[in-house]
PDB file of N, CA and C in Angstrom:
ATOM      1  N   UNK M 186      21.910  -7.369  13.105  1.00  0.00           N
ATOM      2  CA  UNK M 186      22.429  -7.248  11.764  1.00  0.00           C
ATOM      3  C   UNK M 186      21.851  -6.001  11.110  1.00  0.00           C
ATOM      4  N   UNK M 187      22.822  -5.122  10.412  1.00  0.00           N
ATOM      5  CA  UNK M 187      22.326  -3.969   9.836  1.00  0.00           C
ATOM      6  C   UNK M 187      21.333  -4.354   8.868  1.00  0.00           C
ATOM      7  N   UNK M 188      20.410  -3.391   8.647  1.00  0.00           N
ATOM      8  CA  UNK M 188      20.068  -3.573   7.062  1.00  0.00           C
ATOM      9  C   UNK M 188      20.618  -3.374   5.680  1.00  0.00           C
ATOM     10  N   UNK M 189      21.531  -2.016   6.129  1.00  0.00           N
ATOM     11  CA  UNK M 189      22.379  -2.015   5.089  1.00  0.00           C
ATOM     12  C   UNK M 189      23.318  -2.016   4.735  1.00  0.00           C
ATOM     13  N   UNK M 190      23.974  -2.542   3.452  1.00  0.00           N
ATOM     14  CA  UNK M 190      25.744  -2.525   4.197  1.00  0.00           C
ATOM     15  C   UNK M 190      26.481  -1.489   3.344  1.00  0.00           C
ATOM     16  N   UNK M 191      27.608  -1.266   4.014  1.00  0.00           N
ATOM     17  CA  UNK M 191      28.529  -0.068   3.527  1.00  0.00           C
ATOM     18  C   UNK M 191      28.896  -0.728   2.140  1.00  0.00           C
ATOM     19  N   UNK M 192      28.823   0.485   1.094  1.00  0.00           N
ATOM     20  CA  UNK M 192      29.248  -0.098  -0.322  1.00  0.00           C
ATOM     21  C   UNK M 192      29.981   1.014  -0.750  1.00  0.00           C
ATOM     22  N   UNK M 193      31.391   0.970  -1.977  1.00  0.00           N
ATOM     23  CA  UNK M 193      32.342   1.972  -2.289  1.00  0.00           C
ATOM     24  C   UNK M 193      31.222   3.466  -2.473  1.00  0.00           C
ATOM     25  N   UNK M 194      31.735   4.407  -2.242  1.00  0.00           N
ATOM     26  CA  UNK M 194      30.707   5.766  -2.414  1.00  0.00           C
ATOM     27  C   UNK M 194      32.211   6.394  -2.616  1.00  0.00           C
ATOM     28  N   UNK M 195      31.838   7.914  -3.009  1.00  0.00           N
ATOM     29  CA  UNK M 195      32.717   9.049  -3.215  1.00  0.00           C
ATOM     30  C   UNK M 195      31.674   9.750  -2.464  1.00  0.00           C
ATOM     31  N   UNK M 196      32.443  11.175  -1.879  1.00  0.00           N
ATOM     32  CA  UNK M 196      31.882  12.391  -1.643  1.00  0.00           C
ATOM     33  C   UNK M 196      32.404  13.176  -1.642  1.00  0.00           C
ATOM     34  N   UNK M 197      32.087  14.233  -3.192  1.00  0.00           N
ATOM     35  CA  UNK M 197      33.154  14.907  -3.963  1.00  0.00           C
ATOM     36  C   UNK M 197      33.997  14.261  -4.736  1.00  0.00           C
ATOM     37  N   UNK M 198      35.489  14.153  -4.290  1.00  0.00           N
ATOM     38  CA  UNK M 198      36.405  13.659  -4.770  1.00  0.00           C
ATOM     39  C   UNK M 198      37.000  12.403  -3.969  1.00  0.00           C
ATOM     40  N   UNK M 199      36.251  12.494  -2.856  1.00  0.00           N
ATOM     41  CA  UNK M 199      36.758  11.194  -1.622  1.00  0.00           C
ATOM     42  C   UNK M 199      36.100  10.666  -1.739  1.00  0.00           C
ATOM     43  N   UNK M 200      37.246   9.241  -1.875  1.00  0.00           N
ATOM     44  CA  UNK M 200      36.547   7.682  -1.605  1.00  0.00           C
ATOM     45  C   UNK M 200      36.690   7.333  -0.568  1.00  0.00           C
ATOM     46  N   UNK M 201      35.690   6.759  -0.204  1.00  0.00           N
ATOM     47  CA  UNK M 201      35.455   6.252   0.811  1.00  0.00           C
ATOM     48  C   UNK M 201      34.041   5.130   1.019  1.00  0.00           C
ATOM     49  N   UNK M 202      33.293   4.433   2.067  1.00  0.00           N
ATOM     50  CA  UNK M 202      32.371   3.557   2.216  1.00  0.00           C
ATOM     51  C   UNK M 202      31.686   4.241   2.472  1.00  0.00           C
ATOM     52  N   UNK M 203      30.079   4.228   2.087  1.00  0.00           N
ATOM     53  CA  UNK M 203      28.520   4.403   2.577  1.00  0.00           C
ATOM     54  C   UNK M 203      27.782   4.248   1.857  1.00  0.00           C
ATOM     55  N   UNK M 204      26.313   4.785   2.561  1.00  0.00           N
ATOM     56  CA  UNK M 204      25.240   4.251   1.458  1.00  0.00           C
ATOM     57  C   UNK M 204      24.072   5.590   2.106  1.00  0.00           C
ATOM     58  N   UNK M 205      23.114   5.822   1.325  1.00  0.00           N
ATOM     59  CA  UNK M 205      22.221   6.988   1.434  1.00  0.00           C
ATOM     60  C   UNK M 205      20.528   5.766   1.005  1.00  0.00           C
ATOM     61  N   UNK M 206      19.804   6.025   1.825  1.00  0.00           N
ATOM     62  CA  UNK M 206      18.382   5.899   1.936  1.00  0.00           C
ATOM     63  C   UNK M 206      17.843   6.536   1.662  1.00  0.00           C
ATOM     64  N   UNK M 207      15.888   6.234   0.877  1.00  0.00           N
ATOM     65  CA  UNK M 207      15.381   7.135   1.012  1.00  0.00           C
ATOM     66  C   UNK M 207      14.422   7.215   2.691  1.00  0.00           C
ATOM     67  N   UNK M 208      13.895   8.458   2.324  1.00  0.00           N
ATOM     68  CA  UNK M 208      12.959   9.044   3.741  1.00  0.00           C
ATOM     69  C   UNK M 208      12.232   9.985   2.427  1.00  0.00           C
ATOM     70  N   UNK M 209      10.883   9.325   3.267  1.00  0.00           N
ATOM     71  CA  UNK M 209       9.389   9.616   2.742  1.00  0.00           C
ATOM     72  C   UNK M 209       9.279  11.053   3.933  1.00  0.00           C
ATOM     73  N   UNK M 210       8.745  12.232   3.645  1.00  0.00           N
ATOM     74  CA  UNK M 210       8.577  13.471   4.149  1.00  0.00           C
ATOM     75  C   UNK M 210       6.719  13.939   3.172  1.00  0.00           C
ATOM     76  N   UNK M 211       6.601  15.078   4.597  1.00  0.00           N
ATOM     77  CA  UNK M 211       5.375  15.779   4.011  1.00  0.00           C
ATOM     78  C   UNK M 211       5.663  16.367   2.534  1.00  0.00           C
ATOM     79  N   UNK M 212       6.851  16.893   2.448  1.00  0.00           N
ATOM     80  CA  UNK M 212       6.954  17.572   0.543  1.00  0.00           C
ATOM     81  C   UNK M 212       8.208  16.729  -0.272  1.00  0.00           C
ATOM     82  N   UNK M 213       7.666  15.212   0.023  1.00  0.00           N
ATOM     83  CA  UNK M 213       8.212  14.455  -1.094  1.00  0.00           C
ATOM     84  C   UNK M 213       9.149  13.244  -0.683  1.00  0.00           C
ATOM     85  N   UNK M 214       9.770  12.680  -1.685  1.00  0.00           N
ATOM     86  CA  UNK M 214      10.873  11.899  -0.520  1.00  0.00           C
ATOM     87  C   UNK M 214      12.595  12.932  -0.298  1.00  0.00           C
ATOM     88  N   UNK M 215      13.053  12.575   0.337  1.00  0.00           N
ATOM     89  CA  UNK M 215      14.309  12.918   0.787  1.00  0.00           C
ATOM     90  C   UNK M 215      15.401  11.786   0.533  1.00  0.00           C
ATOM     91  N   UNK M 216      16.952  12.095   1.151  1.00  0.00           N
ATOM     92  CA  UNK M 216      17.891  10.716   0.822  1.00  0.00           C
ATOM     93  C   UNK M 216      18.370  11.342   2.378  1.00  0.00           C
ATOM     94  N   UNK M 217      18.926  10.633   2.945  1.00  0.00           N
ATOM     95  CA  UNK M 217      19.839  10.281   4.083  1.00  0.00           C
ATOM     96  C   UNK M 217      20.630   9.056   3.896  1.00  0.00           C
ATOM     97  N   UNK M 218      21.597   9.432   4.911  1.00  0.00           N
ATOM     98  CA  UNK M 218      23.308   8.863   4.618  1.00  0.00           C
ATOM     99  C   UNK M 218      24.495   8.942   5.732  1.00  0.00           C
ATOM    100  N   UNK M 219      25.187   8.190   5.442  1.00  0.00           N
ATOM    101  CA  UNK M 219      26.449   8.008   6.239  1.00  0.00           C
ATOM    102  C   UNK M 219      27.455   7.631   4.980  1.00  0.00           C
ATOM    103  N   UNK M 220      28.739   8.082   5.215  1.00  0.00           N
ATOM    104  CA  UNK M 220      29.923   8.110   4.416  1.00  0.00           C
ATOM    105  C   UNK M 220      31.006   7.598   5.466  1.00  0.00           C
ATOM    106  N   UNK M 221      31.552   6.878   5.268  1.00  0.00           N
ATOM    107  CA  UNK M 221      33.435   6.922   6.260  1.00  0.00           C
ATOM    108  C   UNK M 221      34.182   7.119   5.720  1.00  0.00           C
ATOM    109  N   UNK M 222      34.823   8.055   5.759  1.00  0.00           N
ATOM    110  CA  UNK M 222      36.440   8.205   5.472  1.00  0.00           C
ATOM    111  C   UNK M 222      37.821   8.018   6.402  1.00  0.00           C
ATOM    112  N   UNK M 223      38.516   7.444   6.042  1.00  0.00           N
ATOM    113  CA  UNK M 223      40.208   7.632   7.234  1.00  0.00           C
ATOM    114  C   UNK M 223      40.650   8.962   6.992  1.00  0.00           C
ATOM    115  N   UNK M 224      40.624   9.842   6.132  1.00  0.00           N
ATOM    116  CA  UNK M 224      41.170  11.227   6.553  1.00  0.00           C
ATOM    117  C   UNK M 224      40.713  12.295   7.324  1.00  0.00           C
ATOM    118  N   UNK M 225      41.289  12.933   8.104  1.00  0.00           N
ATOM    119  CA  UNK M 225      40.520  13.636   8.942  1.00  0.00           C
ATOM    120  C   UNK M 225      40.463  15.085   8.374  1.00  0.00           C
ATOM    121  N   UNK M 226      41.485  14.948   8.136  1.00  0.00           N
ATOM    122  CA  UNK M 226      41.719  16.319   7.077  1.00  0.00           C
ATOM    123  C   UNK M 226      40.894  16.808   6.214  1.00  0.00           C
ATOM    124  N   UNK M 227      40.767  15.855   5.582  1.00  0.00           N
ATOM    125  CA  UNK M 227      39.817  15.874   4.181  1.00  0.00           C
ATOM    126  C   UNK M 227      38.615  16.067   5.266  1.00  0.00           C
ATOM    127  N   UNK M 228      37.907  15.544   5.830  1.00  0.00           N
ATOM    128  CA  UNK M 228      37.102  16.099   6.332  1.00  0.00           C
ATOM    129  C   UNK M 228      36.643  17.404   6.930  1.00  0.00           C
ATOM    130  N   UNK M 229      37.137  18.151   7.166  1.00  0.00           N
ATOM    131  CA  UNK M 229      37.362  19.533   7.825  1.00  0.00           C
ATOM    132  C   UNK M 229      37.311  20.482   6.156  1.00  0.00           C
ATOM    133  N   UNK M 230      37.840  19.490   4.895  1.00  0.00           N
ATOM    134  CA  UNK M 230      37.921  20.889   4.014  1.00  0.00           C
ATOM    135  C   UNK M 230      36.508  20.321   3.285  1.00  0.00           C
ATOM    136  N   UNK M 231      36.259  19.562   3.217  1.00  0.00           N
ATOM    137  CA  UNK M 231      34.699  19.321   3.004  1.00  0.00           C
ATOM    138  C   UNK M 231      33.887  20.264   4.334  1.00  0.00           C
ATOM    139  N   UNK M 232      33.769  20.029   5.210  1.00  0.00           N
ATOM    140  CA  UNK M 232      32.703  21.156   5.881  1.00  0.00           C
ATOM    141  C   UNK M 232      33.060  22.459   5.392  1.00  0.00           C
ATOM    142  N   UNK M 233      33.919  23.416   4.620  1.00  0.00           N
ATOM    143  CA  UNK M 233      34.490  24.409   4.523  1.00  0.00           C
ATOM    144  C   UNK M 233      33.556  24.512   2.915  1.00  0.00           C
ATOM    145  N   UNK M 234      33.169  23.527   2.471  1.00  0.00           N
ATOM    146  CA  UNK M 234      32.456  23.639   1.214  1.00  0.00           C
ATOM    147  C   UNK M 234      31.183  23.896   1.351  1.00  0.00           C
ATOM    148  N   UNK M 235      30.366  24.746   0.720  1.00  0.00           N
ATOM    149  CA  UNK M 235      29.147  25.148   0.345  1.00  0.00           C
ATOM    150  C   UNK M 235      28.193  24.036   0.191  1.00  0.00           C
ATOM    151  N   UNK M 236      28.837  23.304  -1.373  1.00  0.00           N
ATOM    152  CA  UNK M 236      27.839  22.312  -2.392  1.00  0.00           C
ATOM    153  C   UNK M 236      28.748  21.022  -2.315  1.00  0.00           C
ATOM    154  N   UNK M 237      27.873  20.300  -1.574  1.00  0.00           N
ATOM    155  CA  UNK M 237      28.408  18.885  -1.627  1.00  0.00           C
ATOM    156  C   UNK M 237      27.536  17.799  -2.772  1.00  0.00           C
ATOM    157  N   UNK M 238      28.517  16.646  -3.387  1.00  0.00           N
ATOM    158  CA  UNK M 238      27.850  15.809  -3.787  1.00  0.00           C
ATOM    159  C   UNK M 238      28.302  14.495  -3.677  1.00  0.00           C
ATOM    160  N   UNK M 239      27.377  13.493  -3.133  1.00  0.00           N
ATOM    161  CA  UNK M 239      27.331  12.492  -3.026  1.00  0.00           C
ATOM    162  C   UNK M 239      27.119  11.079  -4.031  1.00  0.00           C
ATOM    163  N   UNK M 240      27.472  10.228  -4.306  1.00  0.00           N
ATOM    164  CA  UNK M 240      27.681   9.403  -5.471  1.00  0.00           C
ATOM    165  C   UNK M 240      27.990   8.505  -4.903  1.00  0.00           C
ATOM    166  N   UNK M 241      26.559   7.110  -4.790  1.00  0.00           N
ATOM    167  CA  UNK M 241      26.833   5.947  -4.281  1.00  0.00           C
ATOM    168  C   UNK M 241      25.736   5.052  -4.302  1.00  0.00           C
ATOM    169  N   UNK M 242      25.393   4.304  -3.665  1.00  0.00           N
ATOM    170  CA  UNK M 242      24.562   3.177  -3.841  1.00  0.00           C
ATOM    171  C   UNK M 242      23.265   3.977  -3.101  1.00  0.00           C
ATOM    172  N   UNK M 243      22.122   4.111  -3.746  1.00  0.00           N
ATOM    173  CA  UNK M 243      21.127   4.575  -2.201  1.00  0.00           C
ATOM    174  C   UNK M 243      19.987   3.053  -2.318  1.00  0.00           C
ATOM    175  N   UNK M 244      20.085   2.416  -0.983  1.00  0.00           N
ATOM    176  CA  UNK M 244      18.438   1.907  -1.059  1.00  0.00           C
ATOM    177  C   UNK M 244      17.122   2.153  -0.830  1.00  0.00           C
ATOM    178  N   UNK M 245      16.182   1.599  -1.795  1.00  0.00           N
ATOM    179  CA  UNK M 245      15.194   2.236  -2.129  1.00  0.00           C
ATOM    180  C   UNK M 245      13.963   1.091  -1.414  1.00  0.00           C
ATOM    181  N   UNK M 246      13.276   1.440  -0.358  1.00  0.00           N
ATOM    182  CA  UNK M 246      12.329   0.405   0.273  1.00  0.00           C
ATOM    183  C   UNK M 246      11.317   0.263  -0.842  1.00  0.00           C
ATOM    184  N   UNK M 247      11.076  -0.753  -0.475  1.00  0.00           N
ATOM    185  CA  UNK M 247       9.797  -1.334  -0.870  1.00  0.00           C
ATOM    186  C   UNK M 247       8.884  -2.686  -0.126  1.00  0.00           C
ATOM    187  N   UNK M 248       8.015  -2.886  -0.219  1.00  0.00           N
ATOM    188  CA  UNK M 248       7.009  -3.324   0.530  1.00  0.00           C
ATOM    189  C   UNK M 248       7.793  -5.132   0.523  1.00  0.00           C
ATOM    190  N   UNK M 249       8.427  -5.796  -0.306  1.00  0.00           N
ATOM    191  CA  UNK M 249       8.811  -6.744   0.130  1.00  0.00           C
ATOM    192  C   UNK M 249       9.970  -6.754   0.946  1.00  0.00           C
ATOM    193  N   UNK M 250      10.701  -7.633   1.163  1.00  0.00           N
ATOM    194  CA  UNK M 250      12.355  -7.243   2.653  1.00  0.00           C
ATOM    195  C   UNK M 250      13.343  -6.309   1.790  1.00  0.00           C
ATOM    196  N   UNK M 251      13.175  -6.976   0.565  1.00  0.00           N
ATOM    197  CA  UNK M 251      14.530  -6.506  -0.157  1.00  0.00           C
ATOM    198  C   UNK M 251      14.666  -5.292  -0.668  1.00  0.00           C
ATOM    199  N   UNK M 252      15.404  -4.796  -0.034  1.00  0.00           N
ATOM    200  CA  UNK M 252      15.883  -3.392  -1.100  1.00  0.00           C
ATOM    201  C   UNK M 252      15.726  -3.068  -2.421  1.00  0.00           C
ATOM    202  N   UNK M 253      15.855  -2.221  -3.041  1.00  0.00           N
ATOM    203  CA  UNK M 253      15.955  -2.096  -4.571  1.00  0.00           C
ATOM    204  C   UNK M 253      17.501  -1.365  -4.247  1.00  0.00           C
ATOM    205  N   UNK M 254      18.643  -1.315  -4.529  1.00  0.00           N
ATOM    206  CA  UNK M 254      19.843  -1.034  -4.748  1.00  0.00           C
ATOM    207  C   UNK M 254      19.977  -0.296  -6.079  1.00  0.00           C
ATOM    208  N   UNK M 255      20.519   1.006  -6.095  1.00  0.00           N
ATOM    209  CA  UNK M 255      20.507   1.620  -7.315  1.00  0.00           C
ATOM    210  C   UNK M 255      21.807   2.783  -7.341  1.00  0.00           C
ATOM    211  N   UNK M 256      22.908   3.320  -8.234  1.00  0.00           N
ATOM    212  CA  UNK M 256      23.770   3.499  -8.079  1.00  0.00           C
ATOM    213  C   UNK M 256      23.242   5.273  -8.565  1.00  0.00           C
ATOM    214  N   UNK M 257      23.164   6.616  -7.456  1.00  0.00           N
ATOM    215  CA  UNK M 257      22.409   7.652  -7.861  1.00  0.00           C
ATOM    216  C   UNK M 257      23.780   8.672  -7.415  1.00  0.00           C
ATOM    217  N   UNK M 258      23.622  10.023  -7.770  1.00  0.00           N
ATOM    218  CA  UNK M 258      24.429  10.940  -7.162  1.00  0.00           C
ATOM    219  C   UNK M 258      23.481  12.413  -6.966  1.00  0.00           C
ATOM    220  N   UNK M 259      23.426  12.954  -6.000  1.00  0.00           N
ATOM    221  CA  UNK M 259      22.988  14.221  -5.402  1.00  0.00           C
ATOM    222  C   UNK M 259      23.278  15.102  -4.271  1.00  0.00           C
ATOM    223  N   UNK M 260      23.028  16.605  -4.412  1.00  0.00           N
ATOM    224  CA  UNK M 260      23.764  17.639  -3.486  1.00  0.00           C
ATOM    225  C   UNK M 260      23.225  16.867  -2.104  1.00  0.00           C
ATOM    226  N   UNK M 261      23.956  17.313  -1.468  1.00  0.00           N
ATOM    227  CA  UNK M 261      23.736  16.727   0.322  1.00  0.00           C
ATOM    228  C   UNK M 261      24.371  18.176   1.164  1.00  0.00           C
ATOM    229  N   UNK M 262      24.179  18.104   2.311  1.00  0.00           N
ATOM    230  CA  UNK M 262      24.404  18.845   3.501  1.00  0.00           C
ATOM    231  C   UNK M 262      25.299  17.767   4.129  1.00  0.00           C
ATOM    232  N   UNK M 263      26.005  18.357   5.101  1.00  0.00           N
ATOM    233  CA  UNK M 263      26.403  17.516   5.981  1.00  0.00           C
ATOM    234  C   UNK M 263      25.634  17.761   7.584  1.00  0.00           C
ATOM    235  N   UNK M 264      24.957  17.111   8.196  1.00  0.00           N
ATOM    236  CA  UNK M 264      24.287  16.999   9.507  1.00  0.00           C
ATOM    237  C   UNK M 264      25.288  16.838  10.993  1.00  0.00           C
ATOM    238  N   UNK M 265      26.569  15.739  10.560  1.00  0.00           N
ATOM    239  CA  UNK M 265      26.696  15.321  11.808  1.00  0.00           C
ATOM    240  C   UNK M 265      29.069  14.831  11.502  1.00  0.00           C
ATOM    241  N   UNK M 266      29.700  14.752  12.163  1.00  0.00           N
ATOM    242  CA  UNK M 266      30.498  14.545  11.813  1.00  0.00           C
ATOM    243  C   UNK M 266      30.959  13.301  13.257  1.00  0.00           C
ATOM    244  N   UNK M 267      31.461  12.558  13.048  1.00  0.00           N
ATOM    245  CA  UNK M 267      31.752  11.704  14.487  1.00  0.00           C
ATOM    246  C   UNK M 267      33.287  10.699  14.321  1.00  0.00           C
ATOM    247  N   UNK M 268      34.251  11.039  15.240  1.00  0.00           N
ATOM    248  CA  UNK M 268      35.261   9.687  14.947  1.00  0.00           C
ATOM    249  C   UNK M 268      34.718   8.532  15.593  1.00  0.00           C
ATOM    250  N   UNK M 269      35.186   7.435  14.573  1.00  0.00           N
ATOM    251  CA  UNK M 269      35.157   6.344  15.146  1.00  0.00           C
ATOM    252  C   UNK M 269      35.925   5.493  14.500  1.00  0.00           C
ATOM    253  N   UNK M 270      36.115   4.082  15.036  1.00  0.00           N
ATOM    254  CA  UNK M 270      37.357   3.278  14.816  1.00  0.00           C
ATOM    255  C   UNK M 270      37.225   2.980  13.628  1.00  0.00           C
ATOM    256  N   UNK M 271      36.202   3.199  12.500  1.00  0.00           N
ATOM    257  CA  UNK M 271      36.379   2.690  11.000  1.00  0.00           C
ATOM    258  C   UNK M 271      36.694   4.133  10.640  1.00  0.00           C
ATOM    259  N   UNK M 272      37.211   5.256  11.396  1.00  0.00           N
ATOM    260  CA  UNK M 272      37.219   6.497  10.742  1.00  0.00           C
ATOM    261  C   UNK M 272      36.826   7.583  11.048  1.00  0.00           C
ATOM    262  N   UNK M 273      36.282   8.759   9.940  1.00  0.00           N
ATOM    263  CA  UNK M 273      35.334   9.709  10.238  1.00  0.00           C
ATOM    264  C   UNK M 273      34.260   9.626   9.683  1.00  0.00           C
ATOM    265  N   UNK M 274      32.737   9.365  10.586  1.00  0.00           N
ATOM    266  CA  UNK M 274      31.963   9.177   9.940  1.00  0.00           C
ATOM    267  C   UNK M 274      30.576  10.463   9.724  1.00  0.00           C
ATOM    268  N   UNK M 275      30.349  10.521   8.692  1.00  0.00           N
ATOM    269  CA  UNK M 275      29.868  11.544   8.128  1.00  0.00           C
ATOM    270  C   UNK M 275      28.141  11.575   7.946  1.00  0.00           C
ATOM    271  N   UNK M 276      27.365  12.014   8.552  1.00  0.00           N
ATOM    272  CA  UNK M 276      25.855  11.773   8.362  1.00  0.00           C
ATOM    273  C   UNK M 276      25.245  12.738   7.639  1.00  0.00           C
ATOM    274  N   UNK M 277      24.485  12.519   6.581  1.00  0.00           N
ATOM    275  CA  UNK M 277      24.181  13.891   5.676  1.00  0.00           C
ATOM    276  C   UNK M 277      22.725  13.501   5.202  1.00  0.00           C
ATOM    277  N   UNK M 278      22.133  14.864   4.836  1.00  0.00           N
ATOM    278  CA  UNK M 278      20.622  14.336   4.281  1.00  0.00           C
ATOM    279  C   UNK M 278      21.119  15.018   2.731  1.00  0.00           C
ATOM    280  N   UNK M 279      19.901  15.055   2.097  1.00  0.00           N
ATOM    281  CA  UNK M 279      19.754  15.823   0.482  1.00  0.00           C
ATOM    282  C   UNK M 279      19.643  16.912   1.010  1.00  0.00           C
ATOM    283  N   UNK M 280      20.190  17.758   0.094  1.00  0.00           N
ATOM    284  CA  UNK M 280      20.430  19.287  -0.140  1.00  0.00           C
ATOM    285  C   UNK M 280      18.687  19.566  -0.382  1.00  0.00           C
ATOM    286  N   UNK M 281      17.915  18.825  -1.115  1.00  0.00           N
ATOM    287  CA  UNK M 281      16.720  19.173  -1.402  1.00  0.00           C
ATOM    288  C   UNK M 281      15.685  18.038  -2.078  1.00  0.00           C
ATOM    289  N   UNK M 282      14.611  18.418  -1.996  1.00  0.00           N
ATOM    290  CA  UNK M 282      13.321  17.054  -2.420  1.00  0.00           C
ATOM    291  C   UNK M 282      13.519  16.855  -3.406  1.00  0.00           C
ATOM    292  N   UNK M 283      13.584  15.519  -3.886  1.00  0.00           N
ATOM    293  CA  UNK M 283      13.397  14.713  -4.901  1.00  0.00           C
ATOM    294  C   UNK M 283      12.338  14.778  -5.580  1.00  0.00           C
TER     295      UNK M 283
END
């Protein structure tokens, strides 16, 4: 069972499902992420963009099981692009430290 589950997100102007985590780093924390979209298209003119932004649920660990769930938006990169049967799925970190 995942830990986390896909919740409505945009990226940019596309809707679509995901969710962004944080990641603890030597200069601060970071966010990482996955997005799905069904267009493929739309995908290709998003990599063609510079400044991406992301807008969606990120969870936030903490020392008991449960998440803290919080609804945030910030620049991202895109890392990784992959089809698969829910789509195109999209893996991205933060553009920069939190």
């Amino acid at each position: 069972m995942s830990f986390y589950e896909l919740k409505q997100a945009e990226l940019e102007d596309l809707e679509g499902r995901g969710y962004a985590f944080t990641k603890k780093t030597v200069f601060g924390k970071s966010y990482q992420g996955v997005f799905f979209v069904e267009n493929e298209d739309a995908v290709e003119e998003l990599k063609e963009q510079d400044e991406l932004t992301f807008s969606g649920i990120v969870y936030h660990r903490r020392r008991s099981r449960d998440p803290r769930l919080k609804k945030e938006s910030f620049p991202i990169e895109i890392l990784d692009v992959t089809s698969t049967r829910m789509g195109e799925r999209i893996d991205f970190a933060s553009a920069e430290q939190q």
